[in-house]
Coordinates of C-alpha atoms in Angstrom, one line a residue:
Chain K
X1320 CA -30.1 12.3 -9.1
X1321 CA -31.6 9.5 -11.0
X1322 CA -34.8 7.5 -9.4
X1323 CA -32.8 4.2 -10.4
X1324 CA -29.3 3.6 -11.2
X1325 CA -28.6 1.3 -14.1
X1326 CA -25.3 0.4 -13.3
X1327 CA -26.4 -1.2 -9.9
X1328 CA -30.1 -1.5 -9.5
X1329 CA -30.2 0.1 -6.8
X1330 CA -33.0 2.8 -6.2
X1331 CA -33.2 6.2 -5.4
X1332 CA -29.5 6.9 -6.9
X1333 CA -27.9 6.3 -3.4
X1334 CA -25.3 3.5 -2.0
X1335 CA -27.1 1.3 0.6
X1336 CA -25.4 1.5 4.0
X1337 CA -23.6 -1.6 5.5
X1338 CA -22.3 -2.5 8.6
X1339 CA -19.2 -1.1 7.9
X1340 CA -20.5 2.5 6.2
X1341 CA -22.4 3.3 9.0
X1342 CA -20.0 5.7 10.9
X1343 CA -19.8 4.6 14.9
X1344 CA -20.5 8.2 15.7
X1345 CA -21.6 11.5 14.3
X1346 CA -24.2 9.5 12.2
X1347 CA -25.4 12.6 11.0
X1348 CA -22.5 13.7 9.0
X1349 CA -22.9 10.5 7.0
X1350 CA -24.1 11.0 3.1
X1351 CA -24.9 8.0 0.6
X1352 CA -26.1 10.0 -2.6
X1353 CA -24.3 9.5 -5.5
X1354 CA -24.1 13.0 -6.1
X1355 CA -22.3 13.8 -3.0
X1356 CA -20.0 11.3 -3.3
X1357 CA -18.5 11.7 -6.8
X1358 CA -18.4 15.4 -6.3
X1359 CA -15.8 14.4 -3.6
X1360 CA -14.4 11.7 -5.5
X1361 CA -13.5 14.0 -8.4
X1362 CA -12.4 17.4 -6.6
X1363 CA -9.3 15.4 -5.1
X1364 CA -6.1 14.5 -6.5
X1365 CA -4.8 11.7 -3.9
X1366 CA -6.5 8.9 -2.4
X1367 CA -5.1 6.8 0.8
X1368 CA -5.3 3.3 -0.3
X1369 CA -5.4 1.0 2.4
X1370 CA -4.6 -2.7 2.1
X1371 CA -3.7 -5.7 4.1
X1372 CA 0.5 -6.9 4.2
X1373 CA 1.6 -10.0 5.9
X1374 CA -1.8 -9.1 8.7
X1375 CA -0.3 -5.4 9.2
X1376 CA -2.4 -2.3 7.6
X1377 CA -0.5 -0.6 4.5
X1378 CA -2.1 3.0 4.1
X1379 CA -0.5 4.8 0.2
X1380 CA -1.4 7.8 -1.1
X1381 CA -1.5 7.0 -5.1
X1382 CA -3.4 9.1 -7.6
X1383 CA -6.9 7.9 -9.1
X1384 CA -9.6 8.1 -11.6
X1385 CA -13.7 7.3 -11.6
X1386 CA -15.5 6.1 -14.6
X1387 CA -19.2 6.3 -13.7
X1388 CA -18.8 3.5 -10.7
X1389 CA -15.7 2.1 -11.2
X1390 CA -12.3 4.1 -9.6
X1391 CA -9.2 2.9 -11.2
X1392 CA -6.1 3.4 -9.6
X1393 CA -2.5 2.5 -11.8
X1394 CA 1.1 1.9 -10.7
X1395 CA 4.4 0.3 -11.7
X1396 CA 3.8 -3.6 -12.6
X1397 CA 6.5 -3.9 -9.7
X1398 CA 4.8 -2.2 -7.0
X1399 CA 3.0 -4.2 -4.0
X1400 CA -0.6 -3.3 -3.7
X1401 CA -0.8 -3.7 -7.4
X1402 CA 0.6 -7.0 -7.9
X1403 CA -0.9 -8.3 -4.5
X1404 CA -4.6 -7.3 -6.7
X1405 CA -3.1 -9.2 -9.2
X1406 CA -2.4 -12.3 -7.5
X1407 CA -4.9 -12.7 -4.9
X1408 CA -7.8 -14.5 -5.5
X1409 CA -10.1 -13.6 -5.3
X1410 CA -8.9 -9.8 -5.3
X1411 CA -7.4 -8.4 -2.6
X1412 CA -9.9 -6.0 0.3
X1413 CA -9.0 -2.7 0.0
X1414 CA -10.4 0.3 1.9
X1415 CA -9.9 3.4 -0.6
X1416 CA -10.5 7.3 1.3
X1417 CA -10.4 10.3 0.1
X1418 CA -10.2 13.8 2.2
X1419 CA -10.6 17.5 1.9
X1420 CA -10.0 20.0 4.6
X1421 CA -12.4 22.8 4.4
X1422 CA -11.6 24.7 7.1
X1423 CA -10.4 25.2 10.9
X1424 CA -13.1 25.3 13.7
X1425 CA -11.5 26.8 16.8
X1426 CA -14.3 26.6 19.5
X1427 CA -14.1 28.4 23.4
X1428 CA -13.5 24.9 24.7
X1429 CA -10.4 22.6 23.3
X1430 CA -12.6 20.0 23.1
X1431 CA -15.1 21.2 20.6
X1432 CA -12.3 22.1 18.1
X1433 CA -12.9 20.4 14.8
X1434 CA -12.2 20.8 11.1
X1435 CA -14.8 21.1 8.7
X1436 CA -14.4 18.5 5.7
X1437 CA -15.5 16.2 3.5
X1438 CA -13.8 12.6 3.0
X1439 CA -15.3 9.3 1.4
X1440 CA -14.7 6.0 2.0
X1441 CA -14.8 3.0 -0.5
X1442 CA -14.5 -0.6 1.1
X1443 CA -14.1 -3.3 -1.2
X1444 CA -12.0 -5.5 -3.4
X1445 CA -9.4 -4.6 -6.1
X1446 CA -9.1 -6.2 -9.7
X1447 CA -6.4 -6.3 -12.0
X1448 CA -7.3 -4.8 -15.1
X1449 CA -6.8 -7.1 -18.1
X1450 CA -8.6 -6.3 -20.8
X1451 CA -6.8 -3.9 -23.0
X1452 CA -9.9 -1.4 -23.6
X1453 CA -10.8 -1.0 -20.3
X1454 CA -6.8 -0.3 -18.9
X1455 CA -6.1 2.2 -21.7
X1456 CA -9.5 3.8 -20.8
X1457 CA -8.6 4.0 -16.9
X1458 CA -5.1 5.3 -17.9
X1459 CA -7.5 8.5 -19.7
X1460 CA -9.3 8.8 -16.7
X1461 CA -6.2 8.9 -14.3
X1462 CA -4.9 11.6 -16.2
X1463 CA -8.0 13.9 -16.7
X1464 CA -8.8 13.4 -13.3
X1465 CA -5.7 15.8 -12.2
X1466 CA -6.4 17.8 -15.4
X1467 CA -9.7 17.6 -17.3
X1468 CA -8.8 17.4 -20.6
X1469 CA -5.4 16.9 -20.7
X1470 CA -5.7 13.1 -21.8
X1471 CA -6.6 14.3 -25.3
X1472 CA -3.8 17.0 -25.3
X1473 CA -0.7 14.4 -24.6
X1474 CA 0.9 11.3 -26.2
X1475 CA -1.0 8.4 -25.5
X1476 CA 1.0 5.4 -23.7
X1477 CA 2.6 3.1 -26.3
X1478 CA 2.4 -0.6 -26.1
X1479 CA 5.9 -0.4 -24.2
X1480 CA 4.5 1.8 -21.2
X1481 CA 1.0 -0.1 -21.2
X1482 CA 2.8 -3.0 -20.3
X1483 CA 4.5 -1.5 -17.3
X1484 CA 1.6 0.1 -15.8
X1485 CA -0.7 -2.2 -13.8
X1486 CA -4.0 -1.0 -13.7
X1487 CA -6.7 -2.3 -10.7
X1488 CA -10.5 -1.2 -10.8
X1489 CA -12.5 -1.2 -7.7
X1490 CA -16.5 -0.5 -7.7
X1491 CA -18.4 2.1 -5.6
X1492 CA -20.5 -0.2 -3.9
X1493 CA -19.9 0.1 -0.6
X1494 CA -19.4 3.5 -0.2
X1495 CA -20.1 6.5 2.3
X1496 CA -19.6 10.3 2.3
X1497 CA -19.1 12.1 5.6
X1498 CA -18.8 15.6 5.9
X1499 CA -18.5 18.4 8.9
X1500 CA -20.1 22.0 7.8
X1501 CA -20.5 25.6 9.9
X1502 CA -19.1 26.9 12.7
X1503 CA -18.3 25.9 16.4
X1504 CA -20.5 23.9 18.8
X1505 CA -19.8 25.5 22.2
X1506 CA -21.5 24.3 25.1
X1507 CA -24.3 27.2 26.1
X1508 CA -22.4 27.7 29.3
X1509 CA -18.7 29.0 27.4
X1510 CA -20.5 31.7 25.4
X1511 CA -19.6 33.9 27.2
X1512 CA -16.0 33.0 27.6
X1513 CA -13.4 35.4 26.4
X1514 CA -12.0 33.3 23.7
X1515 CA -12.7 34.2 19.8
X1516 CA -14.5 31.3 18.4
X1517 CA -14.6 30.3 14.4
X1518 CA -13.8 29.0 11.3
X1519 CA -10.8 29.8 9.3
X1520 CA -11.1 28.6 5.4
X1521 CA -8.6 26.9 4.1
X1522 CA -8.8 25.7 0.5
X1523 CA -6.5 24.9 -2.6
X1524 CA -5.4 27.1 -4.8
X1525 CA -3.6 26.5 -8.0
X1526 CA -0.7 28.9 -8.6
X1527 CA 0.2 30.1 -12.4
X1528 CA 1.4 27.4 -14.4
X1529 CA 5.5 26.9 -14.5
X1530 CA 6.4 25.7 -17.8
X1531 CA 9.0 23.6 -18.4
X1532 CA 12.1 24.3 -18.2
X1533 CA 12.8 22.6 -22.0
X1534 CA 9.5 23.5 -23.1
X1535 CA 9.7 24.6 -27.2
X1536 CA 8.9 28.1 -28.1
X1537 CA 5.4 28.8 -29.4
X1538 CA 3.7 26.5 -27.1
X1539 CA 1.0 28.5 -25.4
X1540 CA -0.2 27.6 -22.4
X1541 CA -3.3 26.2 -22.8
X1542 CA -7.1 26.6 -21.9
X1543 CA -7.9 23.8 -20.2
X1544 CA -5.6 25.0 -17.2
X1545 CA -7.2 28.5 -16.8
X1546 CA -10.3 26.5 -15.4
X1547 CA -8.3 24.5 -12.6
Chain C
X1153 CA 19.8 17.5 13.2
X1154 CA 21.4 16.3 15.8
X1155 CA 24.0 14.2 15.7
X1156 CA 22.2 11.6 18.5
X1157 CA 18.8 11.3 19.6
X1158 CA 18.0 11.3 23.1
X1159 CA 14.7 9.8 22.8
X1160 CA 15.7 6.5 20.6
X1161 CA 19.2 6.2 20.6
X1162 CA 19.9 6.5 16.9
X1163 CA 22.7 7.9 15.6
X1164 CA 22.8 10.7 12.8
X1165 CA 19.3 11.9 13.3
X1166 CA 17.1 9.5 11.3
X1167 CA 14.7 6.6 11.3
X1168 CA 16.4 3.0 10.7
X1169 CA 15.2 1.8 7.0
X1170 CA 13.2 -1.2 7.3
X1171 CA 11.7 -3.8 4.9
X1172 CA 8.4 -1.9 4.9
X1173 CA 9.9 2.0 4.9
X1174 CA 12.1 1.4 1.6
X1175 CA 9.6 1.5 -1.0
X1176 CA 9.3 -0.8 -4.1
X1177 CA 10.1 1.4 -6.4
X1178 CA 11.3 5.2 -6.9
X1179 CA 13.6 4.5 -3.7
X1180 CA 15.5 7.9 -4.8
X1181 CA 12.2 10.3 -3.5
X1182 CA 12.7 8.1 -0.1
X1183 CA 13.9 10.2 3.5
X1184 CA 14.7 8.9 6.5
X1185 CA 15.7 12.2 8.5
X1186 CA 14.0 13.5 11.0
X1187 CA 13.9 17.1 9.7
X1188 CA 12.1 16.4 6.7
X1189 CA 9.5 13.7 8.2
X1190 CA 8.4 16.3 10.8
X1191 CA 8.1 19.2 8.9
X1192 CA 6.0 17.2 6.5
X1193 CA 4.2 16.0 9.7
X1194 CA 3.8 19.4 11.3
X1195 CA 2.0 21.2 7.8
X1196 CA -0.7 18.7 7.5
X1197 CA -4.3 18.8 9.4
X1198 CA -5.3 15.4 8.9
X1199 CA -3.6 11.6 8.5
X1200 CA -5.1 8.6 7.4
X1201 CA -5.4 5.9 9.7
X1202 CA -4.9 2.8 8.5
X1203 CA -5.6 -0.7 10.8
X1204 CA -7.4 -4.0 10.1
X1205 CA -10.5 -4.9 11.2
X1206 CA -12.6 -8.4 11.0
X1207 CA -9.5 -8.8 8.2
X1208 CA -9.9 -6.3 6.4
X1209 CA -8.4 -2.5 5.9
X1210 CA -9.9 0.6 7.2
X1211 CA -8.8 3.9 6.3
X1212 CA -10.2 7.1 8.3
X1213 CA -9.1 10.4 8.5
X1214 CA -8.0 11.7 11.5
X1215 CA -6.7 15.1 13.3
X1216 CA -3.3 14.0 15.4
X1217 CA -0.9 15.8 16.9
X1218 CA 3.3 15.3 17.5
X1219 CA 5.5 16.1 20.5
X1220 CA 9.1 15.0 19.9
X1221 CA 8.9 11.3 18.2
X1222 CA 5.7 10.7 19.5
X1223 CA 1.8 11.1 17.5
X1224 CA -1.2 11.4 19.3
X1225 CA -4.7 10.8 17.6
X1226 CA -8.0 11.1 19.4
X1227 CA -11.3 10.6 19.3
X1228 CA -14.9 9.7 21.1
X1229 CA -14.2 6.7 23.6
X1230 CA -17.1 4.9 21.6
X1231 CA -14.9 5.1 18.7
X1232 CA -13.8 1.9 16.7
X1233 CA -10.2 2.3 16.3
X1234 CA -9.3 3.8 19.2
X1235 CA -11.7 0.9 21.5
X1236 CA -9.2 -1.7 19.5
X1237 CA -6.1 0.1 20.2
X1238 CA -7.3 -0.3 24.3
X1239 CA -8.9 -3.7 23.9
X1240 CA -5.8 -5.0 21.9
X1241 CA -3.0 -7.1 23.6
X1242 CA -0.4 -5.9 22.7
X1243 CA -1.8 -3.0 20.9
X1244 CA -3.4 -1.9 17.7
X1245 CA -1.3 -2.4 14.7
X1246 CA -1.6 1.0 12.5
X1247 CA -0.5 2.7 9.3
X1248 CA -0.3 6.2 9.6
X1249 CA 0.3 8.1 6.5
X1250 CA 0.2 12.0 5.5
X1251 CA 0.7 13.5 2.1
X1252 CA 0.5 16.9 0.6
X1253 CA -0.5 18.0 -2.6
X1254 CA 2.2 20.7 -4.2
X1255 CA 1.6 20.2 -7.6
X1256 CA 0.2 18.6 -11.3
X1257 CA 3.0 17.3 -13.3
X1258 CA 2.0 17.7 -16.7
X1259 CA 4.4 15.7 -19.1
X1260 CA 4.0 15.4 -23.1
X1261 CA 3.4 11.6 -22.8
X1262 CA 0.5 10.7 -20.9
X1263 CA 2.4 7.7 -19.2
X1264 CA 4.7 10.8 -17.2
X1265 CA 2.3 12.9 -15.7
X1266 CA 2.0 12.6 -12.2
X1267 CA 2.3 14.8 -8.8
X1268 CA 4.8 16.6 -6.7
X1269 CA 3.8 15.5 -3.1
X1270 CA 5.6 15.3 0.3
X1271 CA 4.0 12.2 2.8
X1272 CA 5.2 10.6 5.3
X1273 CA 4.5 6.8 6.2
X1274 CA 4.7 5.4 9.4
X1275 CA 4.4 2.0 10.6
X1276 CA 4.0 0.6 13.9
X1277 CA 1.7 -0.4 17.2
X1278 CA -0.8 2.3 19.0
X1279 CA -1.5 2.1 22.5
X1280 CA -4.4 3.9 24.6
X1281 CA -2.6 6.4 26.6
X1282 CA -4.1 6.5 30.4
X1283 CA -1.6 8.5 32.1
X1284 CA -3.2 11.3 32.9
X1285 CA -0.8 14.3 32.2
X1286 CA 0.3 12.4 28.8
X1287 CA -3.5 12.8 27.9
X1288 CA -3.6 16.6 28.6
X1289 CA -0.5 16.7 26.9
X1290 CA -1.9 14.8 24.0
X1291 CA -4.8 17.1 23.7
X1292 CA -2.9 20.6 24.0
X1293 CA -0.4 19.1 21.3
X1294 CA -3.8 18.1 18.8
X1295 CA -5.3 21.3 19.2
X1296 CA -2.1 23.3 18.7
X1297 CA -1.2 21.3 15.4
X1298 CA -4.5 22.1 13.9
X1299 CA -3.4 26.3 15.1
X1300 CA 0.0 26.7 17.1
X1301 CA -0.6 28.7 20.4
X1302 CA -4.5 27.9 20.8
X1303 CA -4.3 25.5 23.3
X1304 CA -3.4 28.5 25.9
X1305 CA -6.5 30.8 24.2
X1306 CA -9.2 27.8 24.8
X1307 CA -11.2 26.6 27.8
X1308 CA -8.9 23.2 28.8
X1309 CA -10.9 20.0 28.9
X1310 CA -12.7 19.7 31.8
X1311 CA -13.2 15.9 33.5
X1312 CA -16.4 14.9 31.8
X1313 CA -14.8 15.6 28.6
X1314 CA -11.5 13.8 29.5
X1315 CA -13.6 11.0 29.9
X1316 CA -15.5 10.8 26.8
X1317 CA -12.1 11.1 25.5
X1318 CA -9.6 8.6 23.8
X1319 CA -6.3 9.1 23.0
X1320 CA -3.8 6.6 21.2
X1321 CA 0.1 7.1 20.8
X1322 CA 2.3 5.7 18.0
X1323 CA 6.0 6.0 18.5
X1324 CA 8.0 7.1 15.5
X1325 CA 10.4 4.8 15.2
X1326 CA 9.4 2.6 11.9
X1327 CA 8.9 5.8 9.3
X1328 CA 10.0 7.3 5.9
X1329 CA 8.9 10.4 3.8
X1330 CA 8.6 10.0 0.0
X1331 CA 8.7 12.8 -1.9
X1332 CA 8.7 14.5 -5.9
X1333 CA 9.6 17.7 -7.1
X1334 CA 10.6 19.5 -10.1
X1335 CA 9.1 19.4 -14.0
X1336 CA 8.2 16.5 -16.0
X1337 CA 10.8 13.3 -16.8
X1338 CA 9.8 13.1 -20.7
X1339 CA 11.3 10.8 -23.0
X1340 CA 14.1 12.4 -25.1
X1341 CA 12.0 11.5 -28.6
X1342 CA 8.7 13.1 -27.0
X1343 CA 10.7 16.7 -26.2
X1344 CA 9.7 17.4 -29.8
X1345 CA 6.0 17.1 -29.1
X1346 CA 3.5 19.9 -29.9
X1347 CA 2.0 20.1 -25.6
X1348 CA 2.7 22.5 -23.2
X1349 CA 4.6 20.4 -20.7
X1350 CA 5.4 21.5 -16.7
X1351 CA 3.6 22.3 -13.5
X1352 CA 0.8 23.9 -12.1
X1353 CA 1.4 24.6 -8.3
X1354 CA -1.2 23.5 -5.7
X1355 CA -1.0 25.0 -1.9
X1356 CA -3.6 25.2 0.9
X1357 CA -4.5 28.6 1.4
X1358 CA -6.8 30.0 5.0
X1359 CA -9.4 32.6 3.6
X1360 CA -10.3 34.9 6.1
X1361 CA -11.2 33.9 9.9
X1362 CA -15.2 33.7 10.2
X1363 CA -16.1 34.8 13.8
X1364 CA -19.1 32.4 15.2
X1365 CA -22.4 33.7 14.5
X1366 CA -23.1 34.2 18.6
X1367 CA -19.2 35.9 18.8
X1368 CA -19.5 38.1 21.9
X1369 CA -19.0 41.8 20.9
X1370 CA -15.1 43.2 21.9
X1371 CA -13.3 40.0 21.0
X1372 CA -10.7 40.6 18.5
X1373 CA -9.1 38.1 15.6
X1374 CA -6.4 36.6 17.8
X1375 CA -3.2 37.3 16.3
X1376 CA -2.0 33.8 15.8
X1377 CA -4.4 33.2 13.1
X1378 CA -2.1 35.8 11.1
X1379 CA 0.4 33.6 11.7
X1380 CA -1.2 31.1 9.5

């Protein structure tokens, strides 16, 4: 982790925690290191975009991409959030989060079950994405970020499909990881209860590759999806 | 399905489309039955909450639980969402949403890749529950979501932890499922392309349980963990 962080100034390579990134409780599950946060950020493949619709919350789960400290999420030039971004000014507040289940904690008591996981949460405001570059850049990143890669290893949109993606950017600014780790917090006086207490794993796991079904002969499948 | 629903009324088994449960696009991965809404409900550990606060969205993940049309969501009493949902008149208006991963969609054209996911999306009002059997219910119903039959293998909450203890209900009534499957939708002039096109599959997988550190000695791996 860097000392400083060009991109913001700030120091010591973490986000600075705000009113709202301060978690209410378990304060000591809360992370702000840059290091902690894209490693989340870039192990998912959905985030839950939330967003404000005539005063009522709107909550999607849409696919994303981070470029250093900007995540970039795209969609069809008709669809809400997107054009809302596009036509609010200045931006329209979004709350971005992103969650991994890690495992299953079964305590003695009910009330000290939990999960173990780590989830992030962006607050901020979402931009339209104008400039040509930049949106055919954040249409790269959308698509290695579910296959590293794979950007380089497919047609590239044409002018046609550019124009009916919309593209919004929204900066890591205000920004906190939060994670639960370990087993069960019984109280001392269950230990000796005669319930089995523990964690059950639970993780992703990619299965083999299904081609398609009008896939041309001789096409291999390739590397780049051994290391998912 | 049924062909009525005790519990709302409907006819035919489903949730009533609304303005906000017919999406803006891709209408034809929309569902409306009850069947397919809670068994995408039923697989998932957490949701993502979705409300408004000082005007602007939040998004947190959350364990919940269901019984019949009804999803329970808990947390510490201190806890910001769930102090709203008691403080608000008349309620807390919430966004509920759920989504699994299934698999990576990789097209020849970068502009087709996307997902296979199931979510669900539900809309509505959440209330503090204070009856006092609804809240025991409401806790038995979170802890067997996370693993069916513990509730019955666990030390029950006792009243100190009943009080520290919030619990918010939110009706199914406004809700649809979205989902994709299958291969990729390329272009006919791209089926010529020289890259491997299809799907990688993506599940959740439990690793093996991990007694606590301080298990007591003669307490076996209950056999609803199997089950998992």
């Amino acid at each position: 982790m860097p000392e400083t962080d060009g991109a913001t100034g700030t120091t010591g390579g973490g986000y600075e925690p705000t009113a709202r990134t301060v978690p209410s409780r378990s304060r000591e599950r809360a992370r702000y290191d840059r290091e902690t946060v894209h490693s989340i950020l870039d192990q998912a493949y959905v985030c839950h975009l939330g967003f404000v619709r005539d005063g009522a919350p709107v909550v999607l789960p849409t696919l994303y991409g981070r470029v250093g400290e900007t995540l970039y999420v795209h969609g069809s030039t008709g669809s809400r959030p997107l054009l809302a971004a596009g036509q609010a000014d200045p931006g329209l507040p979004v709350c971005l989060t992103v969650t991994h289940v890690d495992g299953l904690v079964l305590a003695r008591s009910a009330f000290h079950h939990s999960i173990n996981y780590r989830s992030v949460i962006v607050h901020g405001t979402a931009y339209q994405v104008t400039d040509e570059a930049e949106r055919r850049m954040a249409l790269d990143a959308l698509v290695d970020h579910v296959v590293p890669g794979r950007s380089a290893d497919s047609r590239p949109a044409n002018a046609k499909e550019l124009a009916a993606t919309a593209v919004i950017r929204l900066d890591l600014n205000e920004v906190s990881a939060k994670l639960r780790t370990g087993g069960p917090n019984d109280e001392p006086e269950d230990m000796g209860l005669p319930y089995w207490s523990g964690v059950v794993p639970v993780a992703p796991v990619h299965g083999t590759p299904i081609p398609a079904d009008d896939l041309a002969p001789g096409i291999a499948t390739p590397d780049y999806l051994a290391a998912l």
